[in-house]
mmCIF file of N, CA and C in Angstrom:
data_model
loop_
_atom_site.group_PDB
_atom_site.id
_atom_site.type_symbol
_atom_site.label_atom_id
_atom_site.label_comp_id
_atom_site.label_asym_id
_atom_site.label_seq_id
_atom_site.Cartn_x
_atom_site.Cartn_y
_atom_site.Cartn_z
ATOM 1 N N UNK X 181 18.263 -8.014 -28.692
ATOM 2 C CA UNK X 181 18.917 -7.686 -27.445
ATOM 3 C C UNK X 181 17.894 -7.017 -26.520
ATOM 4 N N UNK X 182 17.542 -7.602 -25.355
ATOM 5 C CA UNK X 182 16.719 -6.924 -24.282
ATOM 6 C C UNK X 182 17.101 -5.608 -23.885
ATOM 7 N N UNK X 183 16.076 -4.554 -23.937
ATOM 8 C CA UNK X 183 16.164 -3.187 -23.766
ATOM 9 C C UNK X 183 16.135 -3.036 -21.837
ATOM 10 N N UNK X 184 16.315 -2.218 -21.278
ATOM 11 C CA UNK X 184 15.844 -1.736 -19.702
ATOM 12 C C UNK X 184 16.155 -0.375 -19.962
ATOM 13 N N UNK X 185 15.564 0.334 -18.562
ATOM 14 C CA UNK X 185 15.811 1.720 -18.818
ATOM 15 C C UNK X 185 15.500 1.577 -16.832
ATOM 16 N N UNK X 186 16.768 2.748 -16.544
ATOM 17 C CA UNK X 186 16.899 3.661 -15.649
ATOM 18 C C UNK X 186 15.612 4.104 -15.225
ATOM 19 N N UNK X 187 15.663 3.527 -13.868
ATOM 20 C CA UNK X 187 14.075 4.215 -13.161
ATOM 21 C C UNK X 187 14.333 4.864 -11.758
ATOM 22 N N UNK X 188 13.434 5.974 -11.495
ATOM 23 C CA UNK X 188 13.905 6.358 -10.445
ATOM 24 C C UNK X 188 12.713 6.451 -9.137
ATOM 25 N N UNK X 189 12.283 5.496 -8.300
ATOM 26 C CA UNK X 189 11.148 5.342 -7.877
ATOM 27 C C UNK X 189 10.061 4.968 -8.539
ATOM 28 N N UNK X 190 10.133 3.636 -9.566
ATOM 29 C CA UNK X 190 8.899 3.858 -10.493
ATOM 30 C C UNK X 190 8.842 4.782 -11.575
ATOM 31 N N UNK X 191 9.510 5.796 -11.882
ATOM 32 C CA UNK X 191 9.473 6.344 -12.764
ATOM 33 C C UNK X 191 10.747 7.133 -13.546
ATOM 34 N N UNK X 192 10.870 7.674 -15.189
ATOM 35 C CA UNK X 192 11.965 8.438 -15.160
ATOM 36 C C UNK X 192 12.179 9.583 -15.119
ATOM 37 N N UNK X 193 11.196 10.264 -15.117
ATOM 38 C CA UNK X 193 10.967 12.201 -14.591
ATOM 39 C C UNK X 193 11.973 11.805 -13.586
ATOM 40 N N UNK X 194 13.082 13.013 -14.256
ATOM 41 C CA UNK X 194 14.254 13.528 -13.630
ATOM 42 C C UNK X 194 15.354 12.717 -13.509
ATOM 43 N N UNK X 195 15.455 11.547 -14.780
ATOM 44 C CA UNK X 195 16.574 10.554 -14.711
ATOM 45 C C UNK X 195 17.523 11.060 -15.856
ATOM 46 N N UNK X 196 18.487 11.662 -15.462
ATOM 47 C CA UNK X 196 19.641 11.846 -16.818
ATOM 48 C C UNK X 196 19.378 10.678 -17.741
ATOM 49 N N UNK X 197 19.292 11.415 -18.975
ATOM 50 C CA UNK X 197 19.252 10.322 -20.225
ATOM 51 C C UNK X 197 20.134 10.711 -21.104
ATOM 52 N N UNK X 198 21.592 11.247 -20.886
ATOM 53 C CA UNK X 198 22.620 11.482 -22.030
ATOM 54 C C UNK X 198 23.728 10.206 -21.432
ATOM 55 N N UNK X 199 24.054 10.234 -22.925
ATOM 56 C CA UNK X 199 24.741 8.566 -22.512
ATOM 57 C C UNK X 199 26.435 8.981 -21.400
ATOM 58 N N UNK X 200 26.636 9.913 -21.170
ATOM 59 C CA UNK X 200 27.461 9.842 -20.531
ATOM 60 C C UNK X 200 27.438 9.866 -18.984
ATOM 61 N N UNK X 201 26.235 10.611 -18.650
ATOM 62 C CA UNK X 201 25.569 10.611 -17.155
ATOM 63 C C UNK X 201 25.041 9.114 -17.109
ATOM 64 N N UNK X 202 24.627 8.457 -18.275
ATOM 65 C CA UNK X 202 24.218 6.738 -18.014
ATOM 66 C C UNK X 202 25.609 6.273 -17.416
ATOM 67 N N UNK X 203 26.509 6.663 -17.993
ATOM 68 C CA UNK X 203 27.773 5.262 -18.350
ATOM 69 C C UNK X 203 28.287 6.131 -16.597
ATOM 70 N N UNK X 204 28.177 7.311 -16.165
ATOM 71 C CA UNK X 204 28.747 7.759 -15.411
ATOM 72 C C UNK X 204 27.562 7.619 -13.589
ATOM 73 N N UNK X 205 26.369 7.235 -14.183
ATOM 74 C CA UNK X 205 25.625 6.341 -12.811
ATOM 75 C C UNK X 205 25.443 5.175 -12.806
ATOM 76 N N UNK X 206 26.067 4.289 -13.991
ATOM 77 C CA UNK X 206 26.688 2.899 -13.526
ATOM 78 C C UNK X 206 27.851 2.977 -12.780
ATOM 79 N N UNK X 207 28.968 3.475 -13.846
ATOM 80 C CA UNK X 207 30.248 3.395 -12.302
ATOM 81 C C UNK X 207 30.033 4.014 -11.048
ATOM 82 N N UNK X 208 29.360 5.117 -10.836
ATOM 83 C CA UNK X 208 28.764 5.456 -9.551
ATOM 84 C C UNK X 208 28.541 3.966 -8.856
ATOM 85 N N UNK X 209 27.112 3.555 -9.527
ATOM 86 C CA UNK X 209 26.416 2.590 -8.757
ATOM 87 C C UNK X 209 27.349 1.270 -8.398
ATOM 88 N N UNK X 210 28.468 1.143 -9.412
ATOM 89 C CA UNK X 210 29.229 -0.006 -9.361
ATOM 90 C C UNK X 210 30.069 0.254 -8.204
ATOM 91 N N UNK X 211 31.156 1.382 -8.189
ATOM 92 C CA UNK X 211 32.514 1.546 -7.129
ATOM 93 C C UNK X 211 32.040 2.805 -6.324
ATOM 94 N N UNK X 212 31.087 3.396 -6.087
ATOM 95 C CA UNK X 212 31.172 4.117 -4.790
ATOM 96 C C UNK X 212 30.070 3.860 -3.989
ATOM 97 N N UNK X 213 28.523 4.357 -4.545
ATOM 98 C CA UNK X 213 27.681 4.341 -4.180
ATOM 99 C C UNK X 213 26.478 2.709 -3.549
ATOM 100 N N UNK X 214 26.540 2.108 -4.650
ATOM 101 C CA UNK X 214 26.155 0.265 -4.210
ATOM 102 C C UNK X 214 24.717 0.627 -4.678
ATOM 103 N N UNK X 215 24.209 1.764 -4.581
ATOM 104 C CA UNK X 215 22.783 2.101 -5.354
ATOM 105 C C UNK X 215 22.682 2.494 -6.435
ATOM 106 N N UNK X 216 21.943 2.155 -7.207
ATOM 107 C CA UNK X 216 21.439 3.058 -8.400
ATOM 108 C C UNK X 216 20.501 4.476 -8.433
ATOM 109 N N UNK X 217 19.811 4.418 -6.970
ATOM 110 C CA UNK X 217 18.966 5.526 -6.572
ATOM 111 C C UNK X 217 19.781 6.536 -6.420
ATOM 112 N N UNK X 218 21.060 5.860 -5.279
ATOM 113 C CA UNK X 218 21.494 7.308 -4.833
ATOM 114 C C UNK X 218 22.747 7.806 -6.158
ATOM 115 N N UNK X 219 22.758 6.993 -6.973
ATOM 116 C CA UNK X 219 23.850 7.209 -8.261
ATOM 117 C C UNK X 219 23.322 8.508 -8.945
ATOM 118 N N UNK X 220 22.014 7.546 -9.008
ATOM 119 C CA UNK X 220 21.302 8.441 -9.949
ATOM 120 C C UNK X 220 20.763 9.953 -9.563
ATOM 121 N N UNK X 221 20.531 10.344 -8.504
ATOM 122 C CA UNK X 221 20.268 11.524 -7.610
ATOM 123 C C UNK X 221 21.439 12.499 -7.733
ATOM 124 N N UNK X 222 22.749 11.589 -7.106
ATOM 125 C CA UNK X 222 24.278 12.554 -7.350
ATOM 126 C C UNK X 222 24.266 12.875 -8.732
ATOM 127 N N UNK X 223 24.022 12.079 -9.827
ATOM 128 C CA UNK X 223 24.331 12.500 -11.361
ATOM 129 C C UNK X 223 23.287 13.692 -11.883
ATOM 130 N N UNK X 224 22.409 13.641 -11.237
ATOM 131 C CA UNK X 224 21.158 14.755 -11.460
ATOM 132 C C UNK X 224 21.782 16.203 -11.669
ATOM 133 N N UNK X 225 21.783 16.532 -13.002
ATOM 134 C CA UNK X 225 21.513 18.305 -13.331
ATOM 135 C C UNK X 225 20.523 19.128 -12.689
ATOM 136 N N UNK X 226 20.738 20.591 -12.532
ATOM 137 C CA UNK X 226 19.501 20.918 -11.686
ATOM 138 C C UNK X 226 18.295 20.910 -12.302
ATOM 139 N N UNK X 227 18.109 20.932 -14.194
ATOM 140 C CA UNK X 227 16.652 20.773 -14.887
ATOM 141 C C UNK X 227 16.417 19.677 -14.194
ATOM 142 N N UNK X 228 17.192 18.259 -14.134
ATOM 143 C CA UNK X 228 16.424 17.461 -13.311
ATOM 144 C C UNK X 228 16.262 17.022 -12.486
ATOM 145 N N UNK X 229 16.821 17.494 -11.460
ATOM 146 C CA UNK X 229 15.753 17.713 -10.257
ATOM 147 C C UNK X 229 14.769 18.659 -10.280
ATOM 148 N N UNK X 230 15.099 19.789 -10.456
ATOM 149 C CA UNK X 230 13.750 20.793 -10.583
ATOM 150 C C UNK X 230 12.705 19.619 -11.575
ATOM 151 N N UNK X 231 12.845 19.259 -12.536
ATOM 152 C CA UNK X 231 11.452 17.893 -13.189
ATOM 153 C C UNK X 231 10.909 17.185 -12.141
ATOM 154 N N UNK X 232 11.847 16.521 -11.635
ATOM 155 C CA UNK X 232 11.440 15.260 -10.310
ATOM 156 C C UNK X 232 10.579 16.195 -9.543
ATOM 157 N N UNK X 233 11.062 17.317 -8.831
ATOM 158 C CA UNK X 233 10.512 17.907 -7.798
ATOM 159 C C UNK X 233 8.984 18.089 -8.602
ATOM 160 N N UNK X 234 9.238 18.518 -9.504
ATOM 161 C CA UNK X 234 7.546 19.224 -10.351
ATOM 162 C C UNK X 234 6.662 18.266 -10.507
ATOM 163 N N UNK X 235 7.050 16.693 -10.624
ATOM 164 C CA UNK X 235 6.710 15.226 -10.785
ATOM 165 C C UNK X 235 6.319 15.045 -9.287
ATOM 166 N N UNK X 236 6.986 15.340 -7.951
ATOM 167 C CA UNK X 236 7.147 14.730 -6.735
ATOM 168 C C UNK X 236 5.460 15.871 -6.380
ATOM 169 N N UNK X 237 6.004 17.039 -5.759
ATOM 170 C CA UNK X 237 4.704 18.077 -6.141
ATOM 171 C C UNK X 237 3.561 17.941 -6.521
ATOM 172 N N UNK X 238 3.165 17.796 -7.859
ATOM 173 C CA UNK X 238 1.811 17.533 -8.488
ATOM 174 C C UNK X 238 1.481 16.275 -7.713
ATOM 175 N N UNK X 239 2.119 15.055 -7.630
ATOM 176 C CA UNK X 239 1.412 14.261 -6.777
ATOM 177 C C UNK X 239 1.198 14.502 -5.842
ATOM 178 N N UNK X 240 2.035 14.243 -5.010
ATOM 179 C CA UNK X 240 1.817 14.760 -3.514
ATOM 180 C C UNK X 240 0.880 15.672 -2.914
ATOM 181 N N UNK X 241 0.718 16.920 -3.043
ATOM 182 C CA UNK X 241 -0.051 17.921 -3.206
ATOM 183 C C UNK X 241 -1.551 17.521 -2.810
ATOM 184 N N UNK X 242 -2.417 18.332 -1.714
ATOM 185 C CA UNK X 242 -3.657 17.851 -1.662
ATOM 186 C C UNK X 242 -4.498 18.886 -2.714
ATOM 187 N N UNK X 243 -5.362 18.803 -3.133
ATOM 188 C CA UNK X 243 -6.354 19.337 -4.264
ATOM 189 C C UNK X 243 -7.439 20.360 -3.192
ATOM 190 N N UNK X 244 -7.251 21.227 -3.630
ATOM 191 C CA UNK X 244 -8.616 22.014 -2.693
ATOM 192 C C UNK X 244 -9.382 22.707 -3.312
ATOM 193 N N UNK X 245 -10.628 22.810 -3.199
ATOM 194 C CA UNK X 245 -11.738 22.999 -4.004
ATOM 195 C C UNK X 245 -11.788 24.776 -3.769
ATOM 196 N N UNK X 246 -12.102 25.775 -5.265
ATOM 197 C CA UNK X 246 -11.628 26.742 -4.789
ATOM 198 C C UNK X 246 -12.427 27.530 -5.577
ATOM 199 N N UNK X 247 -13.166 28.832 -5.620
ATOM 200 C CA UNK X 247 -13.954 29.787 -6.958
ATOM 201 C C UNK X 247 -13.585 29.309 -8.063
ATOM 202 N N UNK X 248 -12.408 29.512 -7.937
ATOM 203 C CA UNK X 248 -11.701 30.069 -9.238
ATOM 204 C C UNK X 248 -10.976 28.083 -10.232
ATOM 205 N N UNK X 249 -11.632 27.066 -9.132
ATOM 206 C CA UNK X 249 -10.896 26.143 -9.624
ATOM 207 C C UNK X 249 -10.422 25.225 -8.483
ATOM 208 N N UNK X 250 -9.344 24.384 -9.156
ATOM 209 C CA UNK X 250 -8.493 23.073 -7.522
ATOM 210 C C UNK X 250 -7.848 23.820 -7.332
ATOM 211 N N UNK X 251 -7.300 24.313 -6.273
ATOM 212 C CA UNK X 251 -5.482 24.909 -6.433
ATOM 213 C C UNK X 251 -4.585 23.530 -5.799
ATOM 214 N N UNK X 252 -3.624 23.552 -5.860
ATOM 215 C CA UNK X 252 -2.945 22.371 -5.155
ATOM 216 C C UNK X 252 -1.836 22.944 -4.079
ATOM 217 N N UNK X 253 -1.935 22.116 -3.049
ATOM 218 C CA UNK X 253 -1.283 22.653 -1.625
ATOM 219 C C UNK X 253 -0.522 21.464 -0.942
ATOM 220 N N UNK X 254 0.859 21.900 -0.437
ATOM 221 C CA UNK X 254 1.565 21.341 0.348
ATOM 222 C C UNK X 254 1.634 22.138 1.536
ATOM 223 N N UNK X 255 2.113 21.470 2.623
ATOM 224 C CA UNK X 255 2.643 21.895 3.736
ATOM 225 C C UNK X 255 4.364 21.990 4.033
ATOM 226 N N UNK X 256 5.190 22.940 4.549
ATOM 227 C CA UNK X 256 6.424 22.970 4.491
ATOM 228 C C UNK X 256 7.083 21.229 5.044
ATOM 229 N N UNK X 257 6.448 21.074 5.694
ATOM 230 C CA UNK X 257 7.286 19.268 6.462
ATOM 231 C C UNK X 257 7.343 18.475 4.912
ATOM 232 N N UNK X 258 5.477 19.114 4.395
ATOM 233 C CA UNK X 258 5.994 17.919 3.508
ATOM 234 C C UNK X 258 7.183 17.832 2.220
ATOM 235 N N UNK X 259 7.114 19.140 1.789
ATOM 236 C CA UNK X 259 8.741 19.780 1.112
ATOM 237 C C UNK X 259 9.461 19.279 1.801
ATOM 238 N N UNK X 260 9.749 18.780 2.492
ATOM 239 C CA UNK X 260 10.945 18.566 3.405
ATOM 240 C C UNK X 260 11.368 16.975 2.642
ATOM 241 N N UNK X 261 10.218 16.452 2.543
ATOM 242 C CA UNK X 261 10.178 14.968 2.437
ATOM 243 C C UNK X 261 10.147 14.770 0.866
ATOM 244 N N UNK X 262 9.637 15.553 0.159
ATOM 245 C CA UNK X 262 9.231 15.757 -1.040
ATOM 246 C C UNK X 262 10.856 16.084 -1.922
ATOM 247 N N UNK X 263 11.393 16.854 -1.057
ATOM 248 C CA UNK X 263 12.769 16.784 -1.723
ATOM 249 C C UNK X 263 13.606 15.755 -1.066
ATOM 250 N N UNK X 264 13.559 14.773 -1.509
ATOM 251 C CA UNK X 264 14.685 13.856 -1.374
ATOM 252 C C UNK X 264 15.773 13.658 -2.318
ATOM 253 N N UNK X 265 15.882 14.816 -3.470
ATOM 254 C CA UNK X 265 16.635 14.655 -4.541
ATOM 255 C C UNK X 265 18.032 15.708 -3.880
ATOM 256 N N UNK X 266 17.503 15.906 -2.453
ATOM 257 C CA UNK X 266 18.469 17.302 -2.495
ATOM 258 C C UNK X 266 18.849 18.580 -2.948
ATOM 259 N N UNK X 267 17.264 18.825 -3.548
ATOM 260 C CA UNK X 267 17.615 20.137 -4.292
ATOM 261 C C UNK X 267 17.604 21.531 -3.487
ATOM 262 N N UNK X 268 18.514 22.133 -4.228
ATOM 263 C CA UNK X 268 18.702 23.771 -3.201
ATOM 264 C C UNK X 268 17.235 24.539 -3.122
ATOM 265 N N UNK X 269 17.188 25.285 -2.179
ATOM 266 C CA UNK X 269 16.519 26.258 -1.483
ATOM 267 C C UNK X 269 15.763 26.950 -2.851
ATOM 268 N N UNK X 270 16.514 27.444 -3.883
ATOM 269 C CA UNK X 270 16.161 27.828 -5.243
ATOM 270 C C UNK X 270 15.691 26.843 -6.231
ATOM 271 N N UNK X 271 16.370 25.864 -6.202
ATOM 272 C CA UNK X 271 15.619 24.927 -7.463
ATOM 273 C C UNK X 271 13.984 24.297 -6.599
ATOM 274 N N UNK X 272 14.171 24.383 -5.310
ATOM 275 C CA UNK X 272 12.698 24.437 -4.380
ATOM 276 C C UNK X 272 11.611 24.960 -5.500
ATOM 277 N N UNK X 273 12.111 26.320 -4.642
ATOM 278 C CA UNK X 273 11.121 27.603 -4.788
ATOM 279 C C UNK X 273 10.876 27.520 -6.382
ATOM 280 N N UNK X 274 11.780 27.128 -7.396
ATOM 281 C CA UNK X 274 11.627 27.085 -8.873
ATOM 282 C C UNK X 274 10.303 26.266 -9.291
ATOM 283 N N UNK X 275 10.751 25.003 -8.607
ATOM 284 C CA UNK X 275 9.817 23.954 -9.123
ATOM 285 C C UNK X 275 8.366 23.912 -8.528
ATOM 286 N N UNK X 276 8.034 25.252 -7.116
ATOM 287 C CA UNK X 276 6.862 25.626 -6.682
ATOM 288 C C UNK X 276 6.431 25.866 -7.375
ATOM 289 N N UNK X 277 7.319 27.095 -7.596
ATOM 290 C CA UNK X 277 6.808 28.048 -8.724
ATOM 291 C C UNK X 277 5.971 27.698 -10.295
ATOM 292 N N UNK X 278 7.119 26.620 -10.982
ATOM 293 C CA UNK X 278 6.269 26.087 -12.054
ATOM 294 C C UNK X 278 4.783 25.264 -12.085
ATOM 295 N N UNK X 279 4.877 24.685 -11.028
ATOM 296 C CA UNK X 279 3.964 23.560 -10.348
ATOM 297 C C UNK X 279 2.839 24.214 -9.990
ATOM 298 N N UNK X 280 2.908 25.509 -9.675
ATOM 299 C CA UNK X 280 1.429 26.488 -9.214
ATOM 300 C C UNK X 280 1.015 25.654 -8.076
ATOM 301 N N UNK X 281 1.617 25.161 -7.079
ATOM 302 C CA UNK X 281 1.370 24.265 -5.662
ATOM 303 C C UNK X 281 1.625 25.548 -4.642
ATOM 304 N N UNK X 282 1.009 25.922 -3.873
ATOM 305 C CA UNK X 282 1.141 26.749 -2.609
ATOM 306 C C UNK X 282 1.619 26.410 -1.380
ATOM 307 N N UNK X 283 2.155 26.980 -0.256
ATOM 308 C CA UNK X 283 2.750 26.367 0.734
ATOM 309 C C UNK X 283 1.930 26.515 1.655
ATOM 310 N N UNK X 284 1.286 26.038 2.363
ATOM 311 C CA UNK X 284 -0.353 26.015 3.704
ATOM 312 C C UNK X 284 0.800 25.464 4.783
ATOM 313 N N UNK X 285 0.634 26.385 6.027
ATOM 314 C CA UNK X 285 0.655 25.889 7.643
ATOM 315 C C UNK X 285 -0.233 24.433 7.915
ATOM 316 N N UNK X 286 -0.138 23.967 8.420
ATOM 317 C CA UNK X 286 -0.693 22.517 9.056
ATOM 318 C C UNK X 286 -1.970 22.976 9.684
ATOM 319 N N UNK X 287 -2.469 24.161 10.230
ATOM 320 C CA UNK X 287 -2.899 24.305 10.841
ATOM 321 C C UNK X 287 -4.183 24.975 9.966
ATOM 322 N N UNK X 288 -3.500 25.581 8.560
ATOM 323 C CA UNK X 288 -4.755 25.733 7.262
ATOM 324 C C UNK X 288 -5.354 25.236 6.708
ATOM 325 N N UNK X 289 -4.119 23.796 6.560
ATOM 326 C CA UNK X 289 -4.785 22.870 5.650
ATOM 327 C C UNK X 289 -5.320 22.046 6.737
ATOM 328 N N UNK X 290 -5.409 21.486 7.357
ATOM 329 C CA UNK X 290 -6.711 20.849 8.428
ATOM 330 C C UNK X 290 -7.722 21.709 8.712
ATOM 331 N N UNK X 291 -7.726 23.416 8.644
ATOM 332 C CA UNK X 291 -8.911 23.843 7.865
ATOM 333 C C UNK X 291 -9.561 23.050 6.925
ATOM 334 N N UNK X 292 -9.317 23.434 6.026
ATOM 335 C CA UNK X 292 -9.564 22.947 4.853
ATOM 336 C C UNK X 292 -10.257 21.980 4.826
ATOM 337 N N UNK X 293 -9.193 20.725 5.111
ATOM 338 C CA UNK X 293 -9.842 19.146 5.263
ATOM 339 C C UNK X 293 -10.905 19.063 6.235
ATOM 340 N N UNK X 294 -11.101 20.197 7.321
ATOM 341 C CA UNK X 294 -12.024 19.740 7.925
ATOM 342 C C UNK X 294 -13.590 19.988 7.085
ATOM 343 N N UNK X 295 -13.568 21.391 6.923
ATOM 344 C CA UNK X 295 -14.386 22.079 5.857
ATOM 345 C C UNK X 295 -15.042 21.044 4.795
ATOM 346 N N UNK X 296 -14.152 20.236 4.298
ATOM 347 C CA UNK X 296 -14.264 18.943 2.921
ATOM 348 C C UNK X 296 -13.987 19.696 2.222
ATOM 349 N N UNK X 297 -13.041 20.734 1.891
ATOM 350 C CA UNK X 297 -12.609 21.344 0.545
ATOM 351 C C UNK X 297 -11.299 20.592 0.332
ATOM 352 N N UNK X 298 -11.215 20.172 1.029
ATOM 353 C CA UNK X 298 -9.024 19.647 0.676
ATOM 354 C C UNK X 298 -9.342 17.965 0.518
ATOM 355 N N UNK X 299 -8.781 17.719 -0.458
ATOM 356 C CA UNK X 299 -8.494 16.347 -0.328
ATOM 357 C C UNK X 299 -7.088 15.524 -0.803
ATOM 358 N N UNK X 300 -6.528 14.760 -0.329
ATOM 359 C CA UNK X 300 -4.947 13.963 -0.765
ATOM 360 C C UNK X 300 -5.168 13.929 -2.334
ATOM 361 N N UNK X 301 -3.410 14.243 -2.624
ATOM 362 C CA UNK X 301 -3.462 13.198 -4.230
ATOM 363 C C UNK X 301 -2.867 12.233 -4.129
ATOM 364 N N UNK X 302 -2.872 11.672 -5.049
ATOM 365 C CA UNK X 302 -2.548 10.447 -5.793
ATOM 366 C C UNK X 302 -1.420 9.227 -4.724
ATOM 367 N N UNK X 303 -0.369 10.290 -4.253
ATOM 368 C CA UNK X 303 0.928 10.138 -3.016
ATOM 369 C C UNK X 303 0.739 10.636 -2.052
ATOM 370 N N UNK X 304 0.158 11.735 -1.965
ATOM 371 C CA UNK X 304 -0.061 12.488 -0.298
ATOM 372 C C UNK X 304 0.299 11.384 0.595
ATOM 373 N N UNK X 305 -0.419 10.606 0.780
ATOM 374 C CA UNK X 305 0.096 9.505 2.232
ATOM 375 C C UNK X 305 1.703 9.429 2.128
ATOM 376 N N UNK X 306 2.271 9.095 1.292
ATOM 377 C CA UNK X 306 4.087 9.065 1.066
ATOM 378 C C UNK X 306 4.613 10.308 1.869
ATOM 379 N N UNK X 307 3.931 11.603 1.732
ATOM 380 C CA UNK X 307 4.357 12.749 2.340
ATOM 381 C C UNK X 307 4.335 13.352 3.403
ATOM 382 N N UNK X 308 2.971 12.512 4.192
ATOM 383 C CA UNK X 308 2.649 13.199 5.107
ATOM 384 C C UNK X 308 3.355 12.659 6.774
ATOM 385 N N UNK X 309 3.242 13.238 7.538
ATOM 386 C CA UNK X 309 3.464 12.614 8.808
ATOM 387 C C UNK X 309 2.767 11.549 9.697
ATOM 388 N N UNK X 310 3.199 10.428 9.984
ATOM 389 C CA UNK X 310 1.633 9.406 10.016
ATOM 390 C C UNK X 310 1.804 9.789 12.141
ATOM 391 N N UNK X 311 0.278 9.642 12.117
ATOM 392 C CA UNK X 311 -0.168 9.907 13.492
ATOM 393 C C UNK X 311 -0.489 9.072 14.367
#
């Protein structure tokens, strides 16, 4: 019997995997919603979103070259965009928090990038504002 598995953008960081949140973001996806994205987002516990966000974060995040090491940095717009799971103000600040990602003004981090200490990760372009 052919296996599939629940993906959420390419990946399953932050996809409920107890069989009742499965059986309960199919009927989502079947009679209300018409997506599986947005099924799967409404069925989300806050561990997972706070995961996704910590998953969304580490990518996104530009890398900046630092004494002590990279640190990794967002800008508030791009949180903005970065949570598309809808998570509260607290499961935010949670998944900063675990993520060790800092929050930079627009106006620091183009410091930075100008300097050549900052550079995009992996998604940054997904996050940023195009000009």
């Amino acid at each position: 019997m052919p296996r599939c598995r629940i993906e959420l953008r390419g990946s399953i960081i932050g996809v409920p995997d107890r069989i009742n949140k499965v059986i309960e973001i199919v009927l989502m996806t079947i009679f209300e919603t018409g997506s599986i994205e947005n099924a799967v987002v409404m069925a989300m516990s806050k561990k997972d979103r706070v995961n996704r966000l910590l998953y969304e974060l580490q990518r996104a995040a530009y890398r900046i070259r630092g004494e002590n090491g990279v640190l990794l940095a967002v800008t508030k717009s791009m949180i903005t965009r970065i949570n598309w799971v809808n998570a509260t103000e607290k499961e935010v600040e949670l998944a900063l928090r675990k993520s060790h990602v800092i929050v930079l003004s627009n106006d620091e981090l183009n410091k930075y990038l100008s300097l050549g200490i900052a550079r995009p990760g992996p998604e940054t372009h997904r996050y940023v504002d195009a000009k």
